[in-house]
């Protein structure tokens, strides 16, 4: 079980890095493609970079929460149906 937990966390970090790096690097280009007005472009770029940089934290939180819920449900099942 420890192996699977560690593997899922490592995979989460890898996938989130694959998503984060290009989106942060190209955020200004995305905003230009969406015809963002020039007077708010720099502020929108800073905002969107913060959002995209948070991908790794969001993904780690979701995976960790799922693992904790799984462990908790396993303990409840073991108490209800002891071997």
PDB file of N, CA and C in Angstrom:
ATOM      1  N   UNK A   1       0.825  -1.202   0.000  1.00  0.00           N
ATOM      2  CA  UNK A   1       0.000   0.000   0.000  1.00  0.00           C
ATOM      3  C   UNK A   1       0.865   1.260   0.000  1.00  0.00           C
ATOM      4  N   UNK A   2       1.951   1.234   0.761  1.00  0.00           N
ATOM      5  CA  UNK A   2       2.839   2.405   0.801  1.00  0.00           C
ATOM      6  C   UNK A   2       3.435   2.685  -0.580  1.00  0.00           C
ATOM      7  N   UNK A   3       3.717   1.618  -1.295  1.00  0.00           N
ATOM      8  CA  UNK A   3       4.277   1.761  -2.645  1.00  0.00           C
ATOM      9  C   UNK A   3       3.298   2.490  -3.561  1.00  0.00           C
ATOM     10  N   UNK A   4       2.024   2.105  -3.507  1.00  0.00           N
ATOM     11  CA  UNK A   4       1.012   2.726  -4.365  1.00  0.00           C
ATOM     12  C   UNK A   4       0.770   4.188  -3.996  1.00  0.00           C
ATOM     13  N   UNK A   5       0.796   4.483  -2.706  1.00  0.00           N
ATOM     14  CA  UNK A   5       0.619   5.865  -2.259  1.00  0.00           C
ATOM     15  C   UNK A   5       1.773   6.725  -2.753  1.00  0.00           C
ATOM     16  N   UNK A   6       2.975   6.241  -2.576  1.00  0.00           N
ATOM     17  CA  UNK A   6       4.150   6.991  -3.029  1.00  0.00           C
ATOM     18  C   UNK A   6       4.142   7.153  -4.541  1.00  0.00           C
ATOM     19  N   UNK A   7       3.778   6.106  -5.244  1.00  0.00           N
ATOM     20  CA  UNK A   7       3.742   6.162  -6.704  1.00  0.00           C
ATOM     21  C   UNK A   7       2.691   7.156  -7.196  1.00  0.00           C
ATOM     22  N   UNK A   8       1.540   7.188  -6.546  1.00  0.00           N
ATOM     23  CA  UNK A   8       0.503   8.135  -6.968  1.00  0.00           C
ATOM     24  C   UNK A   8       0.930   9.573  -6.701  1.00  0.00           C
ATOM     25  N   UNK A   9       1.629   9.822  -5.605  1.00  0.00           N
ATOM     26  CA  UNK A   9       2.118  11.177  -5.332  1.00  0.00           C
ATOM     27  C   UNK A   9       3.194  11.588  -6.336  1.00  0.00           C
ATOM     28  N   UNK A  10       4.083  10.677  -6.670  1.00  0.00           N
ATOM     29  CA  UNK A  10       5.130  10.972  -7.665  1.00  0.00           C
ATOM     30  C   UNK A  10       4.503  11.242  -9.029  1.00  0.00           C
ATOM     31  N   UNK A  11       3.539  10.427  -9.409  1.00  0.00           N
ATOM     32  CA  UNK A  11       2.861  10.618 -10.686  1.00  0.00           C
ATOM     33  C   UNK A  11       2.102  11.946 -10.708  1.00  0.00           C
ATOM     34  N   UNK A  12       1.520  12.316  -9.583  1.00  0.00           N
ATOM     35  CA  UNK A  12       0.818  13.600  -9.484  1.00  0.00           C
ATOM     36  C   UNK A  12       1.780  14.758  -9.695  1.00  0.00           C
ATOM     37  N   UNK A  13       2.947  14.694  -9.087  1.00  0.00           N
ATOM     38  CA  UNK A  13       3.937  15.762  -9.249  1.00  0.00           C
ATOM     39  C   UNK A  13       4.400  15.846 -10.710  1.00  0.00           C
ATOM     40  N   UNK A  14       4.627  14.705 -11.334  1.00  0.00           N
ATOM     41  CA  UNK A  14       5.083  14.702 -12.730  1.00  0.00           C
ATOM     42  C   UNK A  14       4.016  15.285 -13.655  1.00  0.00           C
ATOM     43  N   UNK A  15       2.776  14.822 -13.518  1.00  0.00           N
ATOM     44  CA  UNK A  15       1.701  15.303 -14.384  1.00  0.00           C
ATOM     45  C   UNK A  15       1.436  16.790 -14.158  1.00  0.00           C
ATOM     46  N   UNK A  16       1.450  17.207 -12.899  1.00  0.00           N
ATOM     47  CA  UNK A  16       1.205  18.629 -12.626  1.00  0.00           C
ATOM     48  C   UNK A  16       2.346  19.503 -13.157  1.00  0.00           C
ATOM     49  N   UNK A  17       3.569  19.011 -13.127  1.00  0.00           N
ATOM     50  CA  UNK A  17       4.680  19.768 -13.709  1.00  0.00           C
ATOM     51  C   UNK A  17       4.524  19.868 -15.224  1.00  0.00           C
ATOM     52  N   UNK A  18       4.071  18.772 -15.837  1.00  0.00           N
ATOM     53  CA  UNK A  18       3.836  18.793 -17.283  1.00  0.00           C
ATOM     54  C   UNK A  18       2.746  19.796 -17.640  1.00  0.00           C
ATOM     55  N   UNK A  19       1.746  19.932 -16.779  1.00  0.00           N
ATOM     56  CA  UNK A  19       0.674  20.904 -17.028  1.00  0.00           C
ATOM     57  C   UNK A  19       1.076  22.331 -16.659  1.00  0.00           C
ATOM     58  N   UNK A  20       1.825  22.487 -15.580  1.00  0.00           N
ATOM     59  CA  UNK A  20       2.124  23.818 -15.053  1.00  0.00           C
ATOM     60  C   UNK A  20       3.131  24.577 -15.905  1.00  0.00           C
ATOM     61  N   UNK A  21       4.218  23.952 -16.264  1.00  0.00           N
ATOM     62  CA  UNK A  21       5.308  24.656 -16.948  1.00  0.00           C
ATOM     63  C   UNK A  21       4.864  25.290 -18.264  1.00  0.00           C
ATOM     64  N   UNK A  22       4.201  24.561 -19.152  1.00  0.00           N
ATOM     65  CA  UNK A  22       3.796  25.218 -20.405  1.00  0.00           C
ATOM     66  C   UNK A  22       2.702  26.267 -20.216  1.00  0.00           C
ATOM     67  N   UNK A  23       1.772  26.027 -19.284  1.00  0.00           N
ATOM     68  CA  UNK A  23       0.695  27.003 -19.109  1.00  0.00           C
ATOM     69  C   UNK A  23       1.200  28.301 -18.503  1.00  0.00           C
ATOM     70  N   UNK A  24       2.127  28.224 -17.556  1.00  0.00           N
ATOM     71  CA  UNK A  24       2.696  29.447 -16.984  1.00  0.00           C
ATOM     72  C   UNK A  24       3.528  30.173 -18.037  1.00  0.00           C
ATOM     73  N   UNK A  25       4.285  29.413 -18.809  1.00  0.00           N
ATOM     74  CA  UNK A  25       5.139  30.034 -19.828  1.00  0.00           C
ATOM     75  C   UNK A  25       4.328  30.698 -20.946  1.00  0.00           C
ATOM     76  N   UNK A  26       3.183  30.123 -21.275  1.00  0.00           N
ATOM     77  CA  UNK A  26       2.405  30.637 -22.401  1.00  0.00           C
ATOM     78  C   UNK A  26       1.167  31.424 -21.987  1.00  0.00           C
ATOM     79  N   UNK A  27       1.072  31.799 -20.725  1.00  0.00           N
ATOM     80  CA  UNK A  27      -0.142  32.465 -20.255  1.00  0.00           C
ATOM     81  C   UNK A  27      -0.405  33.785 -20.982  1.00  0.00           C
ATOM     82  N   UNK A  28       0.634  34.551 -21.219  1.00  0.00           N
ATOM     83  CA  UNK A  28       0.453  35.832 -21.922  1.00  0.00           C
ATOM     84  C   UNK A  28      -0.044  35.600 -23.354  1.00  0.00           C
ATOM     85  N   UNK A  29       0.504  34.581 -23.996  1.00  0.00           N
ATOM     86  CA  UNK A  29       0.083  34.245 -25.353  1.00  0.00           C
ATOM     87  C   UNK A  29      -1.396  33.836 -25.378  1.00  0.00           C
ATOM     88  N   UNK A  30      -1.816  33.048 -24.378  1.00  0.00           N
ATOM     89  CA  UNK A  30      -3.217  32.662 -24.288  1.00  0.00           C
ATOM     90  C   UNK A  30      -4.118  33.891 -24.159  1.00  0.00           C
ATOM     91  N   UNK A  31      -3.693  34.843 -23.345  1.00  0.00           N
ATOM     92  CA  UNK A  31      -4.488  36.058 -23.147  1.00  0.00           C
ATOM     93  C   UNK A  31      -4.551  36.901 -24.418  1.00  0.00           C
ATOM     94  N   UNK A  32      -3.461  36.957 -25.148  1.00  0.00           N
ATOM     95  CA  UNK A  32      -3.456  37.699 -26.414  1.00  0.00           C
ATOM     96  C   UNK A  32      -4.394  37.025 -27.405  1.00  0.00           C
ATOM     97  N   UNK A  33      -4.372  35.689 -27.463  1.00  0.00           N
ATOM     98  CA  UNK A  33      -5.273  34.960 -28.360  1.00  0.00           C
ATOM     99  C   UNK A  33      -6.741  35.221 -28.013  1.00  0.00           C
ATOM    100  N   UNK A  34      -7.026  35.466 -26.729  1.00  0.00           N
ATOM    101  CA  UNK A  34      -8.406  35.729 -26.308  1.00  0.00           C
ATOM    102  C   UNK A  34      -8.774  37.206 -26.421  1.00  0.00           C
ATOM    103  N   UNK A  35      -7.885  38.001 -27.032  1.00  0.00           N
ATOM    104  CA  UNK A  35      -8.121  39.431 -27.250  1.00  0.00           C
ATOM    105  C   UNK A  35      -8.369  40.182 -25.948  1.00  0.00           C
ATOM    106  N   UNK A  36      -7.525  39.914 -24.956  1.00  0.00           N
ATOM    107  CA  UNK A  36      -7.609  40.634 -23.690  1.00  0.00           C
ATOM    108  C   UNK A  36      -7.192  42.080 -23.930  1.00  0.00           C
ATOM    109  N   UNK A  37      -7.948  43.037 -23.403  1.00  0.00           N
ATOM    110  CA  UNK A  37      -7.594  44.446 -23.611  1.00  0.00           C
ATOM    111  C   UNK A  37      -6.202  44.771 -23.062  1.00  0.00           C
ATOM    112  N   UNK A  38      -5.500  45.663 -23.749  1.00  0.00           N
ATOM    113  CA  UNK A  38      -4.126  46.005 -23.370  1.00  0.00           C
ATOM    114  C   UNK A  38      -4.023  46.625 -21.984  1.00  0.00           C
ATOM    115  N   UNK A  39      -5.065  47.354 -21.567  1.00  0.00           N
ATOM    116  CA  UNK A  39      -4.971  48.034 -20.269  1.00  0.00           C
ATOM    117  C   UNK A  39      -5.020  47.059 -19.090  1.00  0.00           C
ATOM    118  N   UNK A  40      -5.477  45.820 -19.280  1.00  0.00           N
ATOM    119  CA  UNK A  40      -5.487  44.853 -18.184  1.00  0.00           C
ATOM    120  C   UNK A  40      -4.637  43.621 -18.464  1.00  0.00           C
ATOM    121  N   UNK A  41      -3.929  43.636 -19.576  1.00  0.00           N
ATOM    122  CA  UNK A  41      -3.170  42.443 -19.982  1.00  0.00           C
ATOM    123  C   UNK A  41      -2.121  42.047 -18.956  1.00  0.00           C
ATOM    124  N   UNK A  42      -1.348  42.986 -18.453  1.00  0.00           N
ATOM    125  CA  UNK A  42      -0.279  42.629 -17.501  1.00  0.00           C
ATOM    126  C   UNK A  42      -0.861  42.133 -16.180  1.00  0.00           C
ATOM    127  N   UNK A  43      -1.958  42.741 -15.716  1.00  0.00           N
ATOM    128  CA  UNK A  43      -2.585  42.273 -14.476  1.00  0.00           C
ATOM    129  C   UNK A  43      -3.217  40.898 -14.664  1.00  0.00           C
ATOM    130  N   UNK A  44      -3.864  40.693 -15.800  1.00  0.00           N
ATOM    131  CA  UNK A  44      -4.475  39.395 -16.088  1.00  0.00           C
ATOM    132  C   UNK A  44      -3.413  38.312 -16.211  1.00  0.00           C
ATOM    133  N   UNK A  45      -2.278  38.666 -16.798  1.00  0.00           N
ATOM    134  CA  UNK A  45      -1.182  37.711 -16.938  1.00  0.00           C
ATOM    135  C   UNK A  45      -0.647  37.301 -15.570  1.00  0.00           C
ATOM    136  N   UNK A  46      -0.456  38.261 -14.692  1.00  0.00           N
ATOM    137  CA  UNK A  46       0.033  37.941 -13.345  1.00  0.00           C
ATOM    138  C   UNK A  46      -0.971  37.056 -12.606  1.00  0.00           C
ATOM    139  N   UNK A  47      -2.239  37.380 -12.737  1.00  0.00           N
ATOM    140  CA  UNK A  47      -3.290  36.602 -12.068  1.00  0.00           C
ATOM    141  C   UNK A  47      -3.341  35.173 -12.597  1.00  0.00           C
ATOM    142  N   UNK A  48      -3.318  35.029 -13.891  1.00  0.00           N
ATOM    143  CA  UNK A  48      -3.437  33.702 -14.508  1.00  0.00           C
ATOM    144  C   UNK A  48      -2.213  32.853 -14.188  1.00  0.00           C
ATOM    145  N   UNK A  49      -1.033  33.484 -14.082  1.00  0.00           N
ATOM    146  CA  UNK A  49       0.173  32.732 -13.717  1.00  0.00           C
ATOM    147  C   UNK A  49       0.064  32.171 -12.305  1.00  0.00           C
ATOM    148  N   UNK A  50      -0.514  32.934 -11.392  1.00  0.00           N
ATOM    149  CA  UNK A  50      -0.710  32.436 -10.027  1.00  0.00           C
ATOM    150  C   UNK A  50      -1.669  31.253 -10.034  1.00  0.00           C
ATOM    151  N   UNK A  51      -2.747  31.371 -10.798  1.00  0.00           N
ATOM    152  CA  UNK A  51      -3.715  30.278 -10.882  1.00  0.00           C
ATOM    153  C   UNK A  51      -3.061  29.023 -11.471  1.00  0.00           C
ATOM    154  N   UNK A  52      -2.346  29.179 -12.571  1.00  0.00           N
ATOM    155  CA  UNK A  52      -1.700  28.035 -13.205  1.00  0.00           C
ATOM    156  C   UNK A  52      -0.593  27.445 -12.329  1.00  0.00           C
ATOM    157  N   UNK A  53       0.125  28.280 -11.595  1.00  0.00           N
ATOM    158  CA  UNK A  53       1.185  27.781 -10.712  1.00  0.00           C
ATOM    159  C   UNK A  53       0.604  26.961  -9.566  1.00  0.00           C
ATOM    160  N   UNK A  54      -0.649  27.188  -9.247  1.00  0.00           N
ATOM    161  CA  UNK A  54      -1.297  26.437  -8.172  1.00  0.00           C
ATOM    162  C   UNK A  54      -1.789  25.062  -8.583  1.00  0.00           C
ATOM    163  N   UNK A  55      -1.594  24.689  -9.836  1.00  0.00           N
ATOM    164  CA  UNK A  55      -2.046  23.374 -10.302  1.00  0.00           C
ATOM    165  C   UNK A  55      -1.434  22.263  -9.457  1.00  0.00           C
ATOM    166  N   UNK A  56      -0.153  22.362  -9.165  1.00  0.00           N
ATOM    167  CA  UNK A  56       0.518  21.296  -8.411  1.00  0.00           C
ATOM    168  C   UNK A  56      -0.076  21.153  -7.012  1.00  0.00           C
ATOM    169  N   UNK A  57      -0.361  22.268  -6.354  1.00  0.00           N
ATOM    170  CA  UNK A  57      -0.938  22.195  -5.013  1.00  0.00           C
ATOM    171  C   UNK A  57      -2.359  21.634  -5.047  1.00  0.00           C
ATOM    172  N   UNK A  58      -3.119  22.033  -6.031  1.00  0.00           N
ATOM    173  CA  UNK A  58      -4.486  21.526  -6.157  1.00  0.00           C
ATOM    174  C   UNK A  58      -4.492  20.022  -6.398  1.00  0.00           C
ATOM    175  N   UNK A  59      -3.636  19.581  -7.289  1.00  0.00           N
ATOM    176  CA  UNK A  59      -3.589  18.150  -7.587  1.00  0.00           C
ATOM    177  C   UNK A  59      -3.091  17.343  -6.391  1.00  0.00           C
ATOM    178  N   UNK A  60      -2.063  17.836  -5.707  1.00  0.00           N
ATOM    179  CA  UNK A  60      -1.567  17.121  -4.523  1.00  0.00           C
ATOM    180  C   UNK A  60      -2.629  17.055  -3.431  1.00  0.00           C
ATOM    181  N   UNK A  61      -3.367  18.146  -3.238  1.00  0.00           N
ATOM    182  CA  UNK A  61      -4.435  18.151  -2.242  1.00  0.00           C
ATOM    183  C   UNK A  61      -5.492  17.116  -2.586  1.00  0.00           C
ATOM    184  N   UNK A  62      -5.930  17.092  -3.830  1.00  0.00           N
ATOM    185  CA  UNK A  62      -6.989  16.163  -4.233  1.00  0.00           C
ATOM    186  C   UNK A  62      -6.557  14.703  -4.105  1.00  0.00           C
ATOM    187  N   UNK A  63      -5.340  14.401  -4.498  1.00  0.00           N
ATOM    188  CA  UNK A  63      -4.848  13.025  -4.386  1.00  0.00           C
ATOM    189  C   UNK A  63      -4.693  12.631  -2.922  1.00  0.00           C
ATOM    190  N   UNK A  64      -4.136  13.517  -2.117  1.00  0.00           N
ATOM    191  CA  UNK A  64      -3.956  13.221  -0.691  1.00  0.00           C
ATOM    192  C   UNK A  64      -5.296  13.058   0.015  1.00  0.00           C
ATOM    193  N   UNK A  65      -6.252  13.915  -0.299  1.00  0.00           N
ATOM    194  CA  UNK A  65      -7.575  13.807   0.308  1.00  0.00           C
ATOM    195  C   UNK A  65      -8.235  12.486  -0.077  1.00  0.00           C
ATOM    196  N   UNK A  66      -8.113  12.096  -1.323  1.00  0.00           N
ATOM    197  CA  UNK A  66      -8.663  10.822  -1.761  1.00  0.00           C
ATOM    198  C   UNK A  66      -8.027   9.644  -1.037  1.00  0.00           C
ATOM    199  N   UNK A  67      -6.732   9.711  -0.832  1.00  0.00           N
ATOM    200  CA  UNK A  67      -6.044   8.631  -0.120  1.00  0.00           C
ATOM    201  C   UNK A  67      -6.469   8.580   1.341  1.00  0.00           C
ATOM    202  N   UNK A  68      -6.615   9.736   1.968  1.00  0.00           N
ATOM    203  CA  UNK A  68      -7.053   9.744   3.372  1.00  0.00           C
ATOM    204  C   UNK A  68      -8.481   9.240   3.522  1.00  0.00           C
ATOM    205  N   UNK A  69      -9.358   9.594   2.595  1.00  0.00           N
ATOM    206  CA  UNK A  69     -10.734   9.098   2.637  1.00  0.00           C
ATOM    207  C   UNK A  69     -10.751   7.586   2.471  1.00  0.00           C
ATOM    208  N   UNK A  70      -9.906   7.078   1.589  1.00  0.00           N
ATOM    209  CA  UNK A  70      -9.820   5.633   1.381  1.00  0.00           C
ATOM    210  C   UNK A  70      -9.354   4.926   2.651  1.00  0.00           C
ATOM    211  N   UNK A  71      -8.333   5.450   3.304  1.00  0.00           N
ATOM    212  CA  UNK A  71      -7.817   4.840   4.534  1.00  0.00           C
ATOM    213  C   UNK A  71      -8.892   4.868   5.621  1.00  0.00           C
ATOM    214  N   UNK A  72      -9.599   5.983   5.737  1.00  0.00           N
ATOM    215  CA  UNK A  72     -10.644   6.110   6.743  1.00  0.00           C
ATOM    216  C   UNK A  72     -11.767   5.105   6.481  1.00  0.00           C
ATOM    217  N   UNK A  73     -12.184   4.963   5.233  1.00  0.00           N
ATOM    218  CA  UNK A  73     -13.260   4.024   4.920  1.00  0.00           C
ATOM    219  C   UNK A  73     -12.813   2.580   5.159  1.00  0.00           C
ATOM    220  N   UNK A  74     -11.537   2.291   4.926  1.00  0.00           N
ATOM    221  CA  UNK A  74     -11.017   0.952   5.204  1.00  0.00           C
ATOM    222  C   UNK A  74     -11.091   0.642   6.691  1.00  0.00           C
ATOM    223  N   UNK A  75     -10.770   1.623   7.533  1.00  0.00           N
ATOM    224  CA  UNK A  75     -10.821   1.413   8.983  1.00  0.00           C
ATOM    225  C   UNK A  75     -12.252   1.198   9.449  1.00  0.00           C
ATOM    226  N   UNK A  76     -13.193   1.911   8.875  1.00  0.00           N
ATOM    227  CA  UNK A  76     -14.597   1.736   9.246  1.00  0.00           C
ATOM    228  C   UNK A  76     -15.068   0.350   8.859  1.00  0.00           C
ATOM    229  N   UNK A  77     -14.712  -0.102   7.667  1.00  0.00           N
ATOM    230  CA  UNK A  77     -15.103  -1.445   7.217  1.00  0.00           C
ATOM    231  C   UNK A  77     -14.487  -2.499   8.111  1.00  0.00           C
ATOM    232  N   UNK A  78     -13.237  -2.313   8.521  1.00  0.00           N
ATOM    233  CA  UNK A  78     -12.586  -3.290   9.396  1.00  0.00           C
ATOM    234  C   UNK A  78     -13.253  -3.346  10.764  1.00  0.00           C
ATOM    235  N   UNK A  79     -13.752  -2.225  11.265  1.00  0.00           N
ATOM    236  CA  UNK A  79     -14.443  -2.228  12.559  1.00  0.00           C
ATOM    237  C   UNK A  79     -15.807  -2.890  12.439  1.00  0.00           C
ATOM    238  N   UNK A  80     -16.485  -2.705  11.314  1.00  0.00           N
ATOM    239  CA  UNK A  80     -17.799  -3.300  11.135  1.00  0.00           C
ATOM    240  C   UNK A  80     -17.728  -4.802  10.842  1.00  0.00           C
ATOM    241  N   UNK A  81     -16.685  -5.211  10.148  1.00  0.00           N
ATOM    242  CA  UNK A  81     -16.535  -6.625   9.777  1.00  0.00           C
ATOM    243  C   UNK A  81     -15.155  -7.118  10.172  1.00  0.00           C
ATOM    244  N   UNK A  82     -14.948  -7.373  11.479  1.00  0.00           N
ATOM    245  CA  UNK A  82     -13.636  -7.875  11.892  1.00  0.00           C
ATOM    246  C   UNK A  82     -13.407  -9.290  11.368  1.00  0.00           C
ATOM    247  N   UNK A  83     -12.179  -9.611  11.148  1.00  0.00           N
ATOM    248  CA  UNK A  83     -11.838 -10.937  10.591  1.00  0.00           C
ATOM    249  C   UNK A  83     -11.755 -11.965  11.663  1.00  0.00           C
TER     250      UNK A  83
END
